[in-house]
Coordinates of C-alpha atoms and ligand atoms in Angstrom, one line a residue:
M26 CA -3.8 -22.7 -4.0
I27 CA -5.0 -19.1 -3.9
V28 CA -4.2 -16.2 -1.6
M29 CA -7.1 -14.1 -0.4
K30 CA -6.2 -10.9 1.4
F31 CA -8.9 -9.0 3.2
G32 CA -8.3 -5.3 4.0
G33 CA -9.4 -3.3 7.0
T34 CA -12.9 -2.5 5.9
S35 CA -13.5 -6.1 4.9
V36 CA -12.9 -7.0 8.6
A37 CA -14.1 -3.8 10.2
N38 CA -16.8 -5.4 12.3
A39 CA -18.8 -8.6 12.9
E40 CA -21.0 -8.1 9.9
A41 CA -18.1 -7.5 7.6
I42 CA -16.2 -10.5 9.0
V43 CA -19.2 -12.8 8.6
R44 CA -19.4 -11.7 4.9
T45 CA -15.7 -12.3 4.5
I46 CA -16.0 -15.8 6.0
S47 CA -18.8 -16.6 3.6
I48 CA -16.6 -15.5 0.7
V49 CA -13.8 -17.8 1.9
K50 CA -16.3 -20.6 2.3
G51 CA -17.1 -20.4 -1.4
R52 CA -13.5 -20.9 -2.3
L53 CA -12.4 -23.8 0.0
D54 CA -11.9 -26.1 -2.9
R55 CA -9.1 -23.9 -4.1
K56 CA -7.2 -24.1 -0.8
P57 CA -7.2 -20.5 0.3
V58 CA -4.4 -18.9 2.2
I59 CA -6.1 -16.1 4.0
V60 CA -4.2 -12.9 4.8
V61 CA -5.9 -10.3 7.0
S62 CA -5.3 -6.7 7.9
A63 CA -6.1 -5.0 11.2
L64 CA -9.7 -3.9 11.7
S65 CA -10.3 -0.6 10.0
K66 CA -8.6 2.3 11.8
V67 CA -6.9 0.1 14.3
T68 CA -3.4 0.7 12.9
D69 CA -4.0 4.5 13.1
L70 CA -4.9 4.0 16.8
L71 CA -1.7 2.0 17.3
Y72 CA 0.2 4.9 15.8
R73 CA -1.4 7.2 18.4
I74 CA -0.5 4.7 21.1
S75 CA 3.1 4.7 20.0
D76 CA 3.2 8.5 19.8
S77 CA 1.8 8.8 23.3
A78 CA 4.5 6.3 24.5
E79 CA 7.2 8.4 22.8
A80 CA 5.8 11.5 24.6
R81 CA 5.8 9.5 27.9
D82 CA 2.1 10.1 28.2
R83 CA 1.1 6.8 29.8
K84 CA -2.3 7.9 30.7
T85 CA -3.3 8.7 27.2
A86 CA -1.7 5.5 25.9
D87 CA -3.6 3.5 28.5
G88 CA -6.8 5.1 27.4
Y89 CA -6.2 4.1 23.8
I90 CA -5.3 0.6 24.8
D91 CA -8.6 0.3 26.8
A92 CA -10.4 1.3 23.6
L93 CA -8.5 -1.2 21.6
A94 CA -9.2 -4.0 24.1
E95 CA -12.9 -3.1 24.3
R96 CA -13.4 -3.0 20.5
H97 CA -11.8 -6.4 20.0
T98 CA -13.5 -8.0 23.0
A99 CA -16.9 -6.8 21.9
L100 CA -16.2 -8.1 18.4
A101 CA -15.1 -11.5 19.6
R102 CA -18.2 -11.7 21.8
E103 CA -20.5 -10.8 18.9
L104 CA -18.9 -13.2 16.4
L105 CA -18.6 -16.1 18.9
Q106 CA -21.8 -15.7 20.9
G107 CA -22.8 -19.1 22.1
S108 CA -19.6 -20.8 20.9
P109 CA -17.3 -22.7 23.2
L110 CA -14.5 -20.8 21.5
C111 CA -15.8 -17.4 22.8
D112 CA -13.9 -17.5 26.1
E113 CA -10.7 -18.5 24.4
A114 CA -10.9 -15.7 21.8
C115 CA -11.6 -13.1 24.5
A116 CA -8.8 -14.4 26.7
K117 CA -6.4 -14.0 23.7
V118 CA -7.5 -10.4 23.2
T119 CA -6.9 -9.7 26.9
E120 CA -3.5 -11.4 26.7
I121 CA -2.4 -9.4 23.6
C122 CA -3.6 -6.1 25.0
G123 CA -2.1 -6.8 28.4
E124 CA 1.3 -7.5 26.8
L125 CA 1.0 -4.3 24.8
R126 CA 0.2 -2.3 27.9
D127 CA 3.3 -3.7 29.6
F128 CA 5.4 -2.9 26.6
V129 CA 4.1 0.6 26.2
G130 CA 4.6 1.1 29.9
A131 CA 8.3 0.1 29.6
V132 CA 8.7 2.5 26.6
C133 CA 7.1 5.3 28.6
S134 CA 9.5 4.8 31.5
L135 CA 12.5 4.5 29.2
G136 CA 11.5 7.6 27.3
E137 CA 12.9 6.4 24.1
L138 CA 11.0 4.9 21.2
T139 CA 13.1 3.1 18.6
D140 CA 11.7 1.9 15.3
R141 CA 12.1 -1.6 16.6
S142 CA 9.7 -0.9 19.4
K143 CA 7.4 1.1 17.2
A144 CA 7.1 -1.9 14.7
R145 CA 6.2 -4.1 17.6
I146 CA 3.4 -1.8 18.7
I147 CA 1.8 -1.1 15.4
S148 CA 1.8 -4.7 14.2
R149 CA -0.6 -5.7 17.0
G150 CA -3.6 -4.8 15.0
E151 CA -3.1 -7.7 12.5
W152 CA -2.2 -10.0 15.4
L153 CA -5.5 -9.3 17.1
S154 CA -7.7 -9.5 14.0
S155 CA -6.2 -12.7 12.7
N156 CA -6.7 -14.4 16.1
I157 CA -10.3 -13.4 16.3
I158 CA -11.1 -14.3 12.7
C159 CA -9.4 -17.7 13.0
H160 CA -11.7 -18.5 16.0
A161 CA -14.7 -17.2 14.1
M162 CA -14.0 -19.4 11.2
N163 CA -13.5 -22.5 13.3
A164 CA -16.7 -21.7 15.2
R165 CA -18.5 -21.8 11.8
G166 CA -17.2 -25.2 11.0
I167 CA -14.3 -24.2 8.7
V168 CA -11.3 -25.9 10.2
T169 CA -8.8 -23.1 10.0
H170 CA -5.2 -23.2 11.3
F171 CA -3.3 -20.2 12.4
M172 CA 0.1 -19.2 11.1
D173 CA 2.5 -16.5 12.5
A174 CA 3.6 -14.4 9.6
R175 CA 6.9 -13.8 11.3
E176 CA 7.9 -17.4 10.7
M177 CA 7.7 -16.9 7.0
I178 CA 7.9 -13.2 5.9
I179 CA 11.5 -12.3 6.6
T180 CA 12.8 -8.8 6.1
S181 CA 15.8 -6.5 6.6
D182 CA 16.0 -4.7 10.0
T183 CA 14.6 -1.5 8.6
Y184 CA 11.8 -2.2 11.1
M185 CA 9.1 0.2 9.9
K186 CA 9.6 -0.7 6.2
G187 CA 11.3 -4.1 6.1
E188 CA 12.7 -5.1 2.8
P189 CA 11.7 -8.7 2.0
D190 CA 14.3 -11.4 1.8
M191 CA 12.9 -13.2 -1.3
S192 CA 15.0 -16.3 -0.9
E193 CA 14.1 -16.9 2.8
I194 CA 10.4 -16.1 2.0
S195 CA 10.4 -18.5 -0.9
R196 CA 11.9 -21.2 1.2
R197 CA 9.8 -20.7 4.3
V198 CA 6.3 -20.0 3.1
P199 CA 5.6 -23.3 1.4
E200 CA 7.0 -25.2 4.4
V201 CA 4.9 -23.2 7.0
V202 CA 1.7 -23.4 4.8
A203 CA 2.1 -27.1 4.1
E204 CA 2.5 -27.9 7.8
A205 CA -0.5 -25.6 8.8
Y206 CA -2.7 -27.1 6.1
E207 CA -2.5 -30.6 7.6
G208 CA -6.0 -31.5 8.6
A209 CA -7.3 -28.0 7.8
D210 CA -9.9 -26.6 5.4
A211 CA -8.1 -23.2 5.3
V212 CA -5.1 -21.4 6.9
I213 CA -4.9 -17.8 8.1
T214 CA -2.1 -15.3 8.7
Q215 CA -1.4 -11.6 9.3
G216 CA -0.7 -9.1 6.6
F217 CA 1.8 -6.2 7.2
M218 CA 3.7 -8.0 10.0
A219 CA 7.0 -9.7 9.4
S220 CA 10.3 -10.5 11.1
T221 CA 14.0 -10.1 10.8
L222 CA 16.1 -13.3 10.6
K223 CA 16.8 -12.8 14.4
G224 CA 13.0 -12.9 15.1
E225 CA 12.5 -9.2 15.8
T226 CA 9.1 -7.9 14.5
T227 CA 9.1 -5.7 11.5
V228 CA 6.3 -4.2 9.3
L229 CA 6.1 -3.7 5.5
G230 CA 5.0 0.0 5.6
R231 CA 1.5 1.4 5.5
G232 CA -0.9 -0.6 3.5
G233 CA 1.6 -3.5 3.5
S234 CA -0.9 -6.3 3.8
D235 CA -1.3 -6.3 0.0
Y236 CA 2.4 -6.8 -0.2
S237 CA 2.3 -9.7 2.3
A238 CA -0.3 -11.4 0.1
S239 CA 1.7 -11.1 -3.0
L240 CA 4.9 -12.3 -1.3
I241 CA 3.0 -15.4 -0.1
G242 CA 1.4 -15.9 -3.5
M243 CA 4.8 -15.8 -5.2
A244 CA 6.4 -18.2 -2.7
L245 CA 3.5 -20.7 -3.2
D246 CA 3.3 -20.2 -6.9
A247 CA -0.4 -19.5 -6.3
E248 CA -3.0 -19.8 -9.0
R249 CA -4.2 -16.3 -8.2
I250 CA -3.9 -13.5 -5.6
E251 CA -7.1 -11.9 -4.5
I252 CA -7.1 -8.5 -2.9
W253 CA -10.5 -8.0 -1.3
T254 CA -11.3 -4.4 -0.4
D255 CA -14.2 -1.8 -0.3
V256 CA -14.4 -0.8 -3.9
D257 CA -15.4 -2.7 -7.0
G258 CA -11.9 -2.9 -8.3
V259 CA -9.2 -0.6 -9.6
R260 CA -10.9 2.6 -10.9
T261 CA -10.1 5.3 -13.3
A262 CA -9.3 7.6 -10.3
D263 CA -9.7 7.7 -6.5
P264 CA -13.4 7.6 -6.0
R265 CA -13.0 9.6 -2.7
I266 CA -12.1 12.7 -4.6
V267 CA -13.3 12.2 -8.1
P268 CA -17.0 11.8 -9.0
N269 CA -18.0 9.5 -11.8
T270 CA -15.0 7.1 -11.8
R271 CA -15.4 3.8 -13.6
N272 CA -14.2 0.4 -12.9
I273 CA -11.3 -1.0 -15.0
S274 CA -11.9 -4.6 -15.8
R275 CA -8.3 -5.4 -16.9
I276 CA -5.0 -3.7 -16.5
S277 CA -1.4 -4.8 -16.9
F278 CA 1.0 -5.5 -14.1
E279 CA 3.0 -2.5 -15.2
E280 CA 0.1 -0.1 -15.3
A281 CA -1.1 -1.3 -11.8
A282 CA 2.5 -1.0 -10.4
E283 CA 2.8 2.6 -11.8
M284 CA -0.6 3.5 -10.5
A285 CA 0.2 2.3 -7.0
H286 CA 3.6 3.8 -7.1
F287 CA 2.2 7.1 -8.2
G288 CA -0.4 7.3 -5.4
A289 CA -3.4 5.1 -6.0
K290 CA -4.0 3.8 -2.5
V291 CA -5.9 0.8 -3.6
L292 CA -2.7 -1.3 -3.7
H293 CA 0.6 -1.1 -1.8
P294 CA 3.2 0.1 -4.3
M295 CA 5.2 -3.1 -4.1
T296 CA 2.3 -5.5 -4.5
I297 CA 2.8 -6.2 -8.1
E298 CA 6.5 -7.0 -8.1
P299 CA 6.3 -10.5 -6.6
A300 CA 3.3 -11.4 -8.7
V301 CA 5.2 -10.5 -11.9
M302 CA 8.1 -12.8 -10.9
K303 CA 5.8 -15.8 -11.2
N304 CA 3.2 -14.3 -13.6
I305 CA 0.4 -14.7 -11.1
P306 CA -2.8 -12.8 -11.9
V307 CA -3.9 -10.4 -9.2
Y308 CA -7.6 -9.7 -8.7
V309 CA -9.0 -6.6 -6.9
L310 CA -12.4 -7.4 -5.6
N311 CA -15.1 -5.9 -3.4
S312 CA -16.0 -7.8 -0.3
M313 CA -19.2 -5.8 -0.1
N314 CA -20.2 -6.9 -3.6
P315 CA -18.6 -10.4 -4.0
E316 CA -20.4 -11.1 -7.2
G317 CA -18.9 -8.1 -8.9
E318 CA -16.4 -8.7 -11.7
G319 CA -13.5 -6.7 -10.0
T320 CA -10.3 -5.9 -11.8
A321 CA -7.9 -8.4 -13.2
I322 CA -4.2 -7.4 -13.2
L323 CA -2.5 -9.5 -15.9
Q324 CA 0.5 -9.8 -18.0
N325 CA 1.2 -6.9 -20.3
D326 CA 0.5 -8.6 -23.7
R327 CA -3.1 -9.4 -22.6
I328 CA -3.9 -5.7 -22.1
E329 CA -4.9 -3.2 -24.7
D330 CA -3.2 0.2 -25.1
G331 CA -4.7 3.4 -23.8
V332 CA -5.3 5.7 -20.8
K333 CA -6.5 3.7 -17.8
S334 CA -6.3 6.0 -14.8
V335 CA -5.4 9.3 -13.1
S336 CA -3.6 9.1 -9.8
Y337 CA -2.2 11.7 -7.5
K338 CA 0.2 12.1 -4.6
E339 CA -0.7 14.9 -2.3
N340 CA 2.2 14.8 0.0
I341 CA 5.3 15.2 -2.1
L342 CA 8.5 17.3 -1.8
L343 CA 9.9 19.2 -4.7
L344 CA 13.6 19.6 -4.4
N345 CA 15.4 22.1 -6.7
I346 CA 19.1 21.9 -6.9
F347 CA 20.9 24.8 -8.6
S348 CA 24.6 24.9 -9.4
T349 CA 26.5 26.6 -12.1
R350 CA 29.1 23.9 -11.6
M351 CA 26.9 21.3 -13.3
I352 CA 27.2 23.0 -16.6
N353 CA 29.4 20.8 -18.8
V354 CA 30.7 18.9 -15.8
S355 CA 30.2 15.2 -16.2
G356 CA 29.7 13.3 -12.9
F357 CA 27.5 16.0 -11.3
L358 CA 24.4 13.8 -11.5
Q359 CA 26.3 10.9 -10.2
K360 CA 27.4 13.0 -7.2
V361 CA 23.8 14.0 -6.5
F362 CA 22.4 10.5 -6.7
A363 CA 25.2 9.1 -4.6
I364 CA 23.8 11.3 -1.8
F365 CA 20.3 10.1 -2.3
S366 CA 21.5 6.5 -2.3
R367 CA 23.6 7.0 0.9
Y368 CA 20.6 8.3 2.8
K369 CA 18.2 5.8 1.3
V370 CA 15.9 8.5 0.0
S371 CA 14.0 7.4 -3.2
V372 CA 13.1 9.8 -5.9
D373 CA 10.0 9.7 -8.1
L374 CA 10.4 12.3 -10.9
I375 CA 13.4 14.0 -12.2
S376 CA 14.0 16.8 -14.7
T377 CA 17.1 18.7 -15.5
S378 CA 18.1 21.9 -17.3
E379 CA 21.4 23.5 -17.7
A380 CA 22.0 24.6 -14.1
N381 CA 19.1 23.0 -12.3
I382 CA 17.8 19.6 -11.3
S383 CA 14.3 19.3 -10.0
L384 CA 13.2 16.1 -8.2
T385 CA 10.1 14.9 -6.5
M386 CA 9.9 12.4 -3.7
D387 CA 7.5 11.2 -1.0
G388 CA 7.0 13.9 1.5
N389 CA 7.2 11.6 4.5
Q390 CA 10.8 10.9 3.9
D391 CA 13.4 12.6 6.2
I392 CA 15.6 14.6 3.8
D393 CA 17.5 16.8 6.3
E394 CA 20.8 14.9 5.8
V395 CA 20.4 14.9 2.0
V396 CA 19.8 18.6 1.9
K397 CA 22.8 19.2 4.1
A398 CA 25.1 17.1 1.9
L399 CA 23.8 18.7 -1.3
S400 CA 24.2 22.2 0.1
E401 CA 28.0 21.6 0.3
F402 CA 28.2 22.1 -3.5
A403 CA 24.8 23.5 -4.7
E404 CA 22.0 25.7 -3.8
V405 CA 19.0 23.7 -2.6
D406 CA 15.4 24.7 -2.3
V407 CA 12.8 22.5 -0.8
D408 CA 9.1 23.1 -1.6
R409 CA 6.4 21.2 0.3
D410 CA 3.4 22.9 -1.2
K411 CA 3.3 20.8 -4.4
A412 CA 1.4 17.8 -5.4
Q413 CA 1.8 15.3 -8.3
I414 CA -0.7 14.1 -10.8
S415 CA -0.1 11.1 -13.0
V416 CA -1.9 9.9 -16.1
I417 CA -1.4 6.2 -16.5
G418 CA -1.9 3.8 -19.4
K419 CA -0.1 1.3 -21.6
N420 CA 1.8 3.0 -24.5
I421 CA 0.2 6.4 -23.8
V422 CA 3.1 7.8 -25.7
N423 CA 1.3 6.6 -28.9
L424 CA -1.8 8.6 -28.1
R425 CA -1.3 11.7 -30.1
G426 CA -2.7 14.8 -28.4
L427 CA -2.7 13.3 -24.9
L428 CA -0.3 15.9 -23.6
K429 CA -2.3 18.7 -25.2
Q430 CA -5.6 17.5 -23.9
T431 CA -4.2 17.0 -20.4
M432 CA -2.6 20.4 -20.4
T433 CA -5.9 21.9 -21.6
S434 CA -7.6 20.5 -18.5
L435 CA -4.8 21.9 -16.4
K436 CA -5.2 25.3 -17.8
D437 CA -6.2 26.9 -14.5
C438 CA -3.2 25.9 -12.5
N439 CA 0.6 26.3 -12.7
V440 CA 2.5 23.3 -13.8
Y441 CA 6.0 23.2 -12.3
M442 CA 7.3 20.0 -13.8
I443 CA 6.3 17.5 -16.5
S444 CA 7.8 14.1 -16.6
Q445 CA 7.2 11.2 -18.9
G446 CA 8.3 7.9 -17.6
A447 CA 10.7 6.0 -19.9
S448 CA 8.3 3.1 -19.7
F449 CA 5.7 5.1 -21.7
V450 CA 3.2 4.1 -19.1
N451 CA 2.8 7.4 -17.3
I452 CA 3.0 11.2 -17.7
S453 CA 3.2 13.1 -14.5
F454 CA 2.7 16.8 -13.6
V455 CA 3.6 18.8 -10.6
V456 CA 1.1 21.4 -9.5
D457 CA 0.3 23.5 -6.4
R458 CA -1.1 21.4 -3.7
A459 CA -4.0 23.8 -3.3
S460 CA -5.1 23.2 -6.9
M461 CA -4.5 19.4 -7.0
Q462 CA -8.0 18.1 -6.2
N463 CA -9.7 20.3 -8.8
A464 CA -7.0 19.5 -11.3
V465 CA -7.4 15.7 -10.8
R466 CA -11.1 16.1 -11.4
E467 CA -10.6 18.2 -14.5
V468 CA -8.1 15.7 -16.0
H469 CA -10.3 12.8 -15.2
K470 CA -13.4 14.6 -16.7
Y471 CA -11.5 15.3 -19.9
L472 CA -10.0 11.9 -20.3
F473 CA -12.9 9.6 -19.2
E474 CA -16.2 11.3 -18.6
D475 CA -16.6 12.9 -22.0
R476 CA -16.0 9.7 -24.0
D477 CA -17.6 6.4 -24.3
Y478 CA -15.1 4.3 -22.4
E479 CA -16.8 1.0 -22.9
S480 CA -16.6 1.2 -26.7
G481 CA -13.0 2.4 -26.4
D482 CA -13.9 5.6 -28.3
Q483 CA -11.2 7.7 -26.8
R484 CA -11.6 11.4 -26.8
I485 CA -8.0 11.9 -27.5
R486 CA -7.4 12.7 -31.2
Ligands
ADP23 P1 -8.0 -1.9 2.3 O1 -8.2 -1.5 3.7 O2 -8.9 -2.9 1.8 O3 -6.5 -2.2 2.0 P2 -7.5 0.7 1.2 O4 -8.2 1.9 1.9 O5 -6.1 0.6 1.5 O6 -8.3 -0.6 1.5 O7 -7.7 0.8 -0.4 C1 -9.0 1.0 -1.0 C2 -9.3 2.4 -1.2 O8 -8.4 2.9 -2.2 C3 -10.6 2.7 -1.8 O9 -11.6 2.8 -0.8 C4 -10.4 4.0 -2.6 O10 -10.9 5.1 -1.8 C5 -8.9 4.1 -2.7 N1 -8.4 4.4 -4.1 C6 -7.5 5.3 -4.4 N2 -7.3 5.3 -5.8 C7 -8.1 4.3 -6.3 C8 -8.3 3.8 -7.6 N3 -7.7 4.2 -8.6 N4 -9.2 2.7 -7.7 C9 -9.8 2.2 -6.6 N5 -9.7 2.7 -5.4 C10 -8.8 3.7 -5.2
LIG24 N1 -3.0 -2.4 8.8 C1 -1.9 -1.8 8.0 C2 -2.2 -0.4 7.7 O1 -3.2 0.2 8.0 C3 -1.6 -2.6 6.8 C4 -2.7 -2.7 5.8 O2 -3.9 -2.5 6.2 O3 -2.5 -3.1 4.7 O4 -1.3 0.3 7.1
MG25 MG1 -4.8 -1.1 1.7

């Protein structure tokens, strides 16, 4: 069995979906389990719907729901023109959007939007896309059975970022898939969407469909997990901000996990973890160029050493904690981290000096409580104008001169913190947000563009 996950751009419109279906058709002999995201930009629209509901602005929310219904109905019509399944697919869209309208109406009158309600709203994109694509596949002669991800992907009740219950998932996925596969050529389910044990809808965090695919792959002990997206694979940097990036043909699980964790949006940060548990290769492939080689993410010992990629995080928080009391006092760090742990705030980078601890973390996290608790025994300074750049590669610690070369390319900006991961897979720098884009380009240029990457002739000396 293989898992094939198609992201938003791979299912953005009828043309993309037809292409996606033909890719699946070429893999039917490998028993694909298809995982789909919402159509491109639909989750953003659902966020706007939930914001309007929270603001009790029913008129705006209704306008957005009309647009949602129109886009999906038009898509179903285009894909299913002339098919007896067309009416059924359109009726399903009307039913889902109608339920959403009622639910949003109730939230507006209540005037309170809990995370539980929000997860219900923003998961509707995957519910809509998977229904339409399932019909479109059946209409094209591929007998495809539909699975509700909530019956198999079980998470904690942190509704907007559910933590997977690995043992429930491992038990349920094979059962649900085996049952759905009876008499079918393929089976399809939703990415991103999950459920608590009590059956309440949760989601896996933005970009979470990749994670759904790898959880399913793990539970099925799949032969491979394919992440189909809109780029030719994992690249040396984000092609949206860096010109002249190159495709990486193979990287290790560890490198891919670090890249994703340190900002490369091509994969959800948690995608690699389940794959590693069963040593399942993950392929990143381009649905617009299905013949392309893509990137293979494999076990560490099959990957050569060296710099692979530069990633960045634009929205980070730099927290500086000052206290003379930490000098020579054991237990200070423990006290600090107990606070982060209590409020479930996770930290990326850390560096300490005698009377100061600097930490970076994702800027979307709510840290008010953490700052309050820390302020009881230390001076705390929060800086939101910083960004983080990470150079990633296996055993980069062995590349003499890497730090010097990277620092040379960062010569035009202030560097507030440098941190080398204990895993020797990444070195990260904190710079001003305003200079980040240019700095990423410079670092990339220095490390990749001025050397012959294919022959492995690294510029680093
Ligand atoms: P999908 O909707 O298929 O999940 P995403 O937009 O989440 O697609 O991820 C693919 C995008 O990730 C690419 O279009 C690219 O702009 C971005 N990206 C960021 N860093 C990298 C990288 N190092 N390699 C490839 N793509 C990257
Ligand atoms: N649709 C969700 C999002 O946009 C999940 C995903 O695409 O992976 O975040
Ligand atoms: Mg994605």
